[in-house]
């Protein structure tokens, strides 16, 4: 018997038990199946509002939450710092204490300037669930959608599947490390053997690495770090290659951009995919740097599940709103 998730925040998947995450996945699976049968769910969040506070741009996160709450019968309010009094200095406490008088849930994306601290401040004063829509350290809704995708593709037989998170070369700007950090934290808890691959300077935060190691130990799986992309890809069941900045190594932007240029060979092409198992999955949270970090041949190839992942953002986000806002 599952306990209610009503009112529960999701700032990091570590705050949710395996059982709670399994419940979320089960709700997402059911909502997805019933949507395919044209069964409507527009009474679950009728007349309820989900606030979406974006400090940065988004395609998938915004639209999956916005379409999702609409399909559940509720309303999405899109907020930005400029469109609210946040840019004039209104505090996290005052903002949430007002918004919770109007609506039933809030998601926040802030990947810079202590976004995680801001979300924790909001959550501390919030009576309504606070969902992390990506901060500098975590992207839990994406990682949960990815777990749903992996389970679907392998019909739940994911024990000891080799899951590889790899750095890729993508120039021009520094991308956050929230995605690889969330992936190594979540997949180690669900039976997969996890390999993290990156050039030396692109390492994760020490406390997150320790948590991933502890997760793997508790789950009885392997967790390893490699500095060789091809060695990591050998016999992989799932590869999740993605660019991120050397933000733990340096906070100097130009030094970070120069470091990225040291490793142009860290790209995904069919030769690298041929190192993986025949039925392996190529995953990417998107946006992908097409024909830069990965060839179109791979992105559009038979191993790629990128659009299924993007679709599953909808089903996971709906499940999150159903469980935390309605308590179903
Ligand atoms: N994967 C992801 O979060 O995409 P968006 O930045 O478009 O929301």
GROMACS .gro file of C-alpha atoms and ligand atoms in nm:
model
  336
    1UNK     CA    1   0.000   0.000   0.000
    2UNK     CA    2   0.145   0.337  -0.105
    3UNK     CA    3   0.132   0.639   0.123
    4UNK     CA    4  -0.007   0.963  -0.016
    5UNK     CA    5   0.232   1.195  -0.198
    6UNK     CA    6  -0.001   1.493  -0.160
    7UNK     CA    7   0.192   1.809  -0.080
    8UNK     CA    8   0.533   1.645  -0.128
    9UNK     CA    9   0.804   1.858  -0.286
   10UNK     CA   10   1.037   1.722  -0.555
   11UNK     CA   11   1.365   1.910  -0.536
   12UNK     CA   12   1.586   1.603  -0.587
   13UNK     CA   13   1.495   1.237  -0.647
   14UNK     CA   14   1.705   1.149  -0.341
   15UNK     CA   15   1.419   1.294  -0.132
   16UNK     CA   16   1.180   1.030  -0.269
   17UNK     CA   17   1.197   0.662  -0.173
   18UNK     CA   18   1.222   0.393  -0.439
   19UNK     CA   19   0.863   0.297  -0.352
   20UNK     CA   20   0.741   0.656  -0.403
   21UNK     CA   21   0.916   0.673  -0.738
   22UNK     CA   22   0.767   0.338  -0.841
   23UNK     CA   23   0.424   0.476  -0.753
   24UNK     CA   24   0.491   0.783  -0.967
   25UNK     CA   25   0.601   0.565  -1.260
   26UNK     CA   26   0.289   0.350  -1.226
   27UNK     CA   27   0.064   0.658  -1.234
   28UNK     CA   28   0.253   0.793  -1.539
   29UNK     CA   29   0.219   0.458  -1.717
   30UNK     CA   30  -0.156   0.450  -1.654
   31UNK     CA   31  -0.208   0.811  -1.764
   32UNK     CA   32  -0.011   0.739  -2.081
   33UNK     CA   33  -0.203   0.421  -2.163
   34UNK     CA   34  -0.538   0.589  -2.104
   35UNK     CA   35  -0.443   0.892  -2.314
   36UNK     CA   36  -0.363   0.651  -2.599
   37UNK     CA   37  -0.720   0.520  -2.559
   38UNK     CA   38  -0.857   0.878  -2.569
   39UNK     CA   39  -0.970   0.852  -2.206
   40UNK     CA   40  -0.988   1.203  -2.062
   41UNK     CA   41  -0.854   1.301  -1.717
   42UNK     CA   42  -0.988   1.653  -1.716
   43UNK     CA   43  -1.157   1.624  -1.379
   44UNK     CA   44  -0.850   1.539  -1.168
   45UNK     CA   45  -0.718   1.896  -1.132
   46UNK     CA   46  -1.034   2.083  -1.228
   47UNK     CA   47  -1.012   2.452  -1.130
   48UNK     CA   48  -0.662   2.401  -0.985
   49UNK     CA   49  -0.358   2.606  -1.088
   50UNK     CA   50   0.006   2.504  -1.136
   51UNK     CA   51   0.249   2.797  -1.138
   52UNK     CA   52   0.553   2.765  -1.365
   53UNK     CA   53   0.827   3.006  -1.261
   54UNK     CA   54   1.096   3.015  -1.529
   55UNK     CA   55   1.418   3.212  -1.481
   56UNK     CA   56   1.534   3.064  -1.815
   57UNK     CA   57   1.396   2.941  -2.144
   58UNK     CA   58   1.246   2.597  -2.210
   59UNK     CA   59   1.075   2.396  -2.481
   60UNK     CA   60   1.007   2.055  -2.324
   61UNK     CA   61   0.968   2.137  -1.957
   62UNK     CA   62   0.733   2.429  -2.005
   63UNK     CA   63   0.514   2.267  -2.268
   64UNK     CA   64   0.491   1.926  -2.103
   65UNK     CA   65   0.376   2.083  -1.775
   66UNK     CA   66   0.147   2.332  -1.948
   67UNK     CA   67  -0.019   2.075  -2.175
   68UNK     CA   68  -0.023   1.828  -1.887
   69UNK     CA   69  -0.214   2.045  -1.642
   70UNK     CA   70  -0.456   2.139  -1.920
   71UNK     CA   71  -0.522   1.770  -1.990
   72UNK     CA   72  -0.590   1.723  -1.618
   73UNK     CA   73  -0.853   1.999  -1.621
   74UNK     CA   74  -0.641   2.265  -1.452
   75UNK     CA   75  -0.466   2.585  -1.545
   76UNK     CA   76  -0.097   2.675  -1.588
   77UNK     CA   77   0.032   3.022  -1.498
   78UNK     CA   78   0.361   3.101  -1.675
   79UNK     CA   79   0.570   3.335  -1.460
   80UNK     CA   80   0.909   3.498  -1.512
   81UNK     CA   81   1.111   3.726  -1.282
   82UNK     CA   82   1.042   4.020  -1.514
   83UNK     CA   83   0.669   3.955  -1.520
   84UNK     CA   84   0.648   3.940  -1.140
   85UNK     CA   85   0.795   4.144  -0.855
   86UNK     CA   86   1.083   3.897  -0.819
   87UNK     CA   87   1.306   4.119  -1.034
   88UNK     CA   88   1.227   4.404  -0.794
   89UNK     CA   89   1.355   4.195  -0.504
   90UNK     CA   90   1.043   4.029  -0.366
   91UNK     CA   91   1.168   3.739  -0.156
   92UNK     CA   92   1.109   3.368  -0.209
   93UNK     CA   93   0.909   3.363   0.115
   94UNK     CA   94   0.675   3.649   0.021
   95UNK     CA   95   0.630   3.521  -0.333
   96UNK     CA   96   0.524   3.170  -0.233
   97UNK     CA   97   0.311   3.283   0.061
   98UNK     CA   98   0.103   3.485  -0.184
   99UNK     CA   99   0.093   3.232  -0.470
  100UNK     CA  100  -0.020   2.948  -0.244
  101UNK     CA  101  -0.334   3.150  -0.163
  102UNK     CA  102  -0.425   3.125  -0.535
  103UNK     CA  103  -0.303   2.789  -0.664
  104UNK     CA  104  -0.215   2.433  -0.569
  105UNK     CA  105   0.139   2.367  -0.703
  106UNK     CA  106   0.450   2.539  -0.835
  107UNK     CA  107   0.744   2.440  -1.054
  108UNK     CA  108   1.065   2.644  -1.071
  109UNK     CA  109   1.353   2.647  -1.319
  110UNK     CA  110   1.664   2.835  -1.216
  111UNK     CA  111   1.994   2.686  -1.327
  112UNK     CA  112   2.221   2.970  -1.217
  113UNK     CA  113   2.274   3.203  -0.919
  114UNK     CA  114   2.195   2.955  -0.643
  115UNK     CA  115   1.882   2.816  -0.804
  116UNK     CA  116   1.882   2.520  -0.566
  117UNK     CA  117   1.906   2.754  -0.265
  118UNK     CA  118   1.614   2.959  -0.404
  119UNK     CA  119   1.399   2.648  -0.446
  120UNK     CA  120   1.477   2.533  -0.094
  121UNK     CA  121   1.375   2.877   0.035
  122UNK     CA  122   1.047   2.855  -0.155
  123UNK     CA  123   0.984   2.500  -0.030
  124UNK     CA  124   1.056   2.601   0.331
  125UNK     CA  125   0.765   2.844   0.327
  126UNK     CA  126   0.536   2.658   0.090
  127UNK     CA  127   0.219   2.469   0.181
  128UNK     CA  128   0.185   2.358  -0.182
  129UNK     CA  129   0.418   2.114  -0.363
  130UNK     CA  130   0.733   2.266  -0.513
  131UNK     CA  131   0.874   2.088  -0.819
  132UNK     CA  132   1.233   2.145  -0.934
  133UNK     CA  133   1.206   2.207  -1.308
  134UNK     CA  134   1.591   2.220  -1.320
  135UNK     CA  135   1.847   2.391  -1.103
  136UNK     CA  136   2.228   2.402  -1.125
  137UNK     CA  137   2.257   2.061  -0.957
  138UNK     CA  138   1.949   1.857  -1.047
  139UNK     CA  139   1.695   1.799  -1.324
  140UNK     CA  140   1.473   1.541  -1.153
  141UNK     CA  141   1.168   1.554  -1.383
  142UNK     CA  142   1.386   1.477  -1.687
  143UNK     CA  143   1.568   1.193  -1.510
  144UNK     CA  144   1.235   1.040  -1.399
  145UNK     CA  145   1.100   1.057  -1.756
  146UNK     CA  146   1.422   0.888  -1.870
  147UNK     CA  147   1.378   0.609  -1.616
  148UNK     CA  148   1.022   0.557  -1.743
  149UNK     CA  149   1.156   0.538  -2.101
  150UNK     CA  150   1.424   0.283  -2.010
  151UNK     CA  151   1.176   0.065  -1.825
  152UNK     CA  152   0.937   0.077  -2.120
  153UNK     CA  153   1.206  -0.011  -2.374
  154UNK     CA  154   1.335  -0.306  -2.173
  155UNK     CA  155   0.992  -0.420  -2.045
  156UNK     CA  156   1.110  -0.351  -1.690
  157UNK     CA  157   1.409  -0.590  -1.720
  158UNK     CA  158   1.673  -0.332  -1.632
  159UNK     CA  159   1.868  -0.517  -1.362
  160UNK     CA  160   2.243  -0.480  -1.431
  161UNK     CA  161   2.187  -0.306  -1.763
  162UNK     CA  162   2.497  -0.100  -1.841
  163UNK     CA  163   2.391   0.267  -1.834
  164UNK     CA  164   2.654   0.514  -1.958
  165UNK     CA  165   2.640   0.888  -1.899
  166UNK     CA  166   2.906   1.049  -2.113
  167UNK     CA  167   3.030   1.401  -2.165
  168UNK     CA  168   3.021   1.526  -2.524
  169UNK     CA  169   3.191   1.811  -2.705
  170UNK     CA  170   2.958   2.107  -2.771
  171UNK     CA  171   3.104   2.457  -2.799
  172UNK     CA  172   2.987   2.817  -2.742
  173UNK     CA  173   2.838   2.810  -2.395
  174UNK     CA  174   2.864   2.636  -2.060
  175UNK     CA  175   2.584   2.387  -2.004
  176UNK     CA  176   2.483   2.288  -1.649
  177UNK     CA  177   2.581   1.961  -1.480
  178UNK     CA  178   2.231   1.901  -1.346
  179UNK     CA  179   2.154   1.630  -1.601
  180UNK     CA  180   2.452   1.397  -1.546
  181UNK     CA  181   2.429   1.447  -1.169
  182UNK     CA  182   2.058   1.356  -1.164
  183UNK     CA  183   2.116   1.053  -1.386
  184UNK     CA  184   2.395   0.901  -1.177
  185UNK     CA  185   2.187   0.954  -0.863
  186UNK     CA  186   1.868   0.800  -0.999
  187UNK     CA  187   1.986   0.511  -1.218
  188UNK     CA  188   2.211   0.368  -0.945
  189UNK     CA  189   1.897   0.320  -0.733
  190UNK     CA  190   1.711   0.118  -0.996
  191UNK     CA  191   1.938  -0.179  -1.058
  192UNK     CA  192   2.152  -0.046  -1.340
  193UNK     CA  193   2.533  -0.061  -1.351
  194UNK     CA  194   2.627   0.301  -1.410
  195UNK     CA  195   2.937   0.432  -1.590
  196UNK     CA  196   3.014   0.803  -1.589
  197UNK     CA  197   3.260   0.909  -1.862
  198UNK     CA  198   3.421   1.251  -1.902
  199UNK     CA  199   3.756   1.424  -1.952
  200UNK     CA  200   3.931   1.484  -1.619
  201UNK     CA  201   3.823   1.847  -1.576
  202UNK     CA  202   3.451   1.776  -1.625
  203UNK     CA  203   3.390   1.595  -1.297
  204UNK     CA  204   3.079   1.609  -1.081
  205UNK     CA  205   3.047   1.761  -0.733
  206UNK     CA  206   3.214   1.542  -0.472
  207UNK     CA  207   2.904   1.504  -0.251
  208UNK     CA  208   2.695   1.390  -0.548
  209UNK     CA  209   2.956   1.135  -0.651
  210UNK     CA  210   2.957   1.004  -0.294
  211UNK     CA  211   2.578   0.975  -0.297
  212UNK     CA  212   2.584   0.790  -0.629
  213UNK     CA  213   2.846   0.548  -0.491
  214UNK     CA  214   2.635   0.493  -0.180
  215UNK     CA  215   2.320   0.439  -0.390
  216UNK     CA  216   2.504   0.180  -0.599
  217UNK     CA  217   2.635   0.004  -0.287
  218UNK     CA  218   2.288  -0.012  -0.133
  219UNK     CA  219   2.137  -0.141  -0.460
  220UNK     CA  220   2.419  -0.395  -0.514
  221UNK     CA  221   2.521  -0.251  -0.853
  222UNK     CA  222   2.839  -0.106  -0.997
  223UNK     CA  223   2.924   0.260  -1.033
  224UNK     CA  224   3.246   0.361  -1.209
  225UNK     CA  225   3.406   0.672  -1.357
  226UNK     CA  226   3.606   0.651  -1.682
  227UNK     CA  227   3.797   0.911  -1.880
  228UNK     CA  228   3.771   0.730  -2.213
  229UNK     CA  229   3.448   0.759  -2.414
  230UNK     CA  230   3.508   0.452  -2.631
  231UNK     CA  231   3.592   0.231  -2.334
  232UNK     CA  232   3.273   0.350  -2.165
  233UNK     CA  233   3.060   0.269  -2.471
  234UNK     CA  234   3.185  -0.094  -2.489
  235UNK     CA  235   2.885  -0.328  -2.448
  236UNK     CA  236   2.659  -0.053  -2.315
  237UNK     CA  237   2.286  -0.118  -2.302
  238UNK     CA  238   2.203   0.251  -2.274
  239UNK     CA  239   2.418   0.552  -2.364
  240UNK     CA  240   2.325   0.904  -2.255
  241UNK     CA  241   2.589   1.134  -2.408
  242UNK     CA  242   2.544   1.498  -2.321
  243UNK     CA  243   2.754   1.812  -2.296
  244UNK     CA  244   2.818   1.999  -1.971
  245UNK     CA  245   3.063   2.259  -1.854
  246UNK     CA  246   3.367   2.211  -1.628
  247UNK     CA  247   3.181   2.408  -1.362
  248UNK     CA  248   3.324   2.221  -1.063
  249UNK     CA  249   3.681   2.259  -1.196
  250UNK     CA  250   3.658   2.632  -1.275
  251UNK     CA  251   3.413   2.920  -1.244
  252UNK     CA  252   3.605   3.115  -1.510
  253UNK     CA  253   3.382   3.109  -1.820
  254UNK     CA  254   3.660   3.157  -2.075
  255UNK     CA  255   3.874   2.886  -1.913
  256UNK     CA  256   3.568   2.658  -1.928
  257UNK     CA  257   3.511   2.730  -2.297
  258UNK     CA  258   3.880   2.670  -2.371
  259UNK     CA  259   3.868   2.337  -2.188
  260UNK     CA  260   3.574   2.224  -2.401
  261UNK     CA  261   3.787   2.287  -2.711
  262UNK     CA  262   4.050   2.042  -2.582
  263UNK     CA  263   3.821   1.746  -2.645
  264UNK     CA  264   3.659   1.768  -2.992
  265UNK     CA  265   3.684   1.391  -3.037
  266UNK     CA  266   3.423   1.333  -2.763
  267UNK     CA  267   3.134   1.314  -3.011
  268UNK     CA  268   2.888   1.036  -3.089
  269UNK     CA  269   2.885   0.880  -3.434
  270UNK     CA  270   2.785   0.540  -3.568
  271UNK     CA  271   3.134   0.397  -3.504
  272UNK     CA  272   3.094   0.470  -3.134
  273UNK     CA  273   2.739   0.331  -3.134
  274UNK     CA  274   2.877   0.011  -3.293
  275UNK     CA  275   3.071  -0.044  -2.969
  276UNK     CA  276   2.743  -0.075  -2.776
  277UNK     CA  277   2.507  -0.372  -2.771
  278UNK     CA  278   2.291  -0.424  -3.082
  279UNK     CA  279   1.966  -0.323  -2.915
  280UNK     CA  280   2.117  -0.039  -2.712
  281UNK     CA  281   1.936   0.288  -2.650
  282UNK     CA  282   2.077   0.625  -2.749
  283UNK     CA  283   1.929   0.886  -2.515
  284UNK     CA  284   1.949   1.265  -2.492
  285UNK     CA  285   1.739   1.504  -2.286
  286UNK     CA  286   1.746   1.758  -2.575
  287UNK     CA  287   1.812   2.016  -2.700
  288UNK     CA  288   2.089   1.824  -2.880
  289UNK     CA  289   2.364   1.993  -3.078
  290UNK     CA  290   2.282   1.813  -3.403
  291UNK     CA  291   2.589   1.719  -3.612
  292UNK     CA  292   2.817   1.869  -3.347
  293UNK     CA  293   2.802   1.652  -3.034
  294UNK     CA  294   2.616   1.374  -3.218
  295UNK     CA  295   2.562   1.292  -3.583
  296UNK     CA  296   2.216   1.305  -3.736
  297UNK     CA  297   2.272   0.942  -3.837
  298UNK     CA  298   2.270   0.848  -3.468
  299UNK     CA  299   2.005   1.098  -3.356
  300UNK     CA  300   1.763   0.972  -3.623
  301UNK     CA  301   1.890   0.614  -3.619
  302UNK     CA  302   1.730   0.293  -3.490
  303UNK     CA  303   1.887   0.315  -3.142
  304UNK     CA  304   1.765   0.666  -3.072
  305UNK     CA  305   1.471   0.711  -2.834
  306UNK     CA  306   1.499   1.088  -2.793
  307UNK     CA  307   1.142   1.169  -2.893
  308UNK     CA  308   1.001   0.897  -2.667
  309UNK     CA  309   1.197   1.056  -2.382
  310UNK     CA  310   1.055   1.396  -2.470
  311UNK     CA  311   0.702   1.253  -2.479
  312UNK     CA  312   0.750   1.089  -2.142
  313UNK     CA  313   0.814   1.432  -1.990
  314UNK     CA  314   0.439   1.486  -2.039
  315UNK     CA  315   0.336   1.164  -1.865
  316UNK     CA  316   0.579   1.197  -1.573
  317UNK     CA  317   0.489   1.562  -1.516
  318UNK     CA  318   0.118   1.479  -1.521
  319UNK     CA  319   0.183   1.199  -1.271
  320UNK     CA  320   0.375   1.443  -1.051
  321UNK     CA  321   0.090   1.693  -1.051
  322UNK     CA  322  -0.173   1.421  -0.995
  323UNK     CA  323   0.012   1.267  -0.701
  324UNK     CA  324   0.141   1.582  -0.530
  325UNK     CA  325  -0.150   1.821  -0.600
  326UNK     CA  326  -0.448   1.583  -0.589
  327UNK     CA  327  -0.300   1.304  -0.380
  328UNK     CA  328  -0.422   1.025  -0.610
  329LIG     N1  329   1.526   1.865  -2.154
  329LIG     C1  330   1.478   1.986  -2.120
  329LIG     O1  331   1.466   2.018  -2.001
  329LIG     O2  332   1.440   2.064  -2.224
  329LIG     P1  333   1.397   2.216  -2.212
  329LIG     O3  334   1.519   2.295  -2.170
  329LIG     O4  335   1.350   2.253  -2.350
  329LIG     O5  336   1.289   2.230  -2.109
   0.00000   0.00000   0.00000
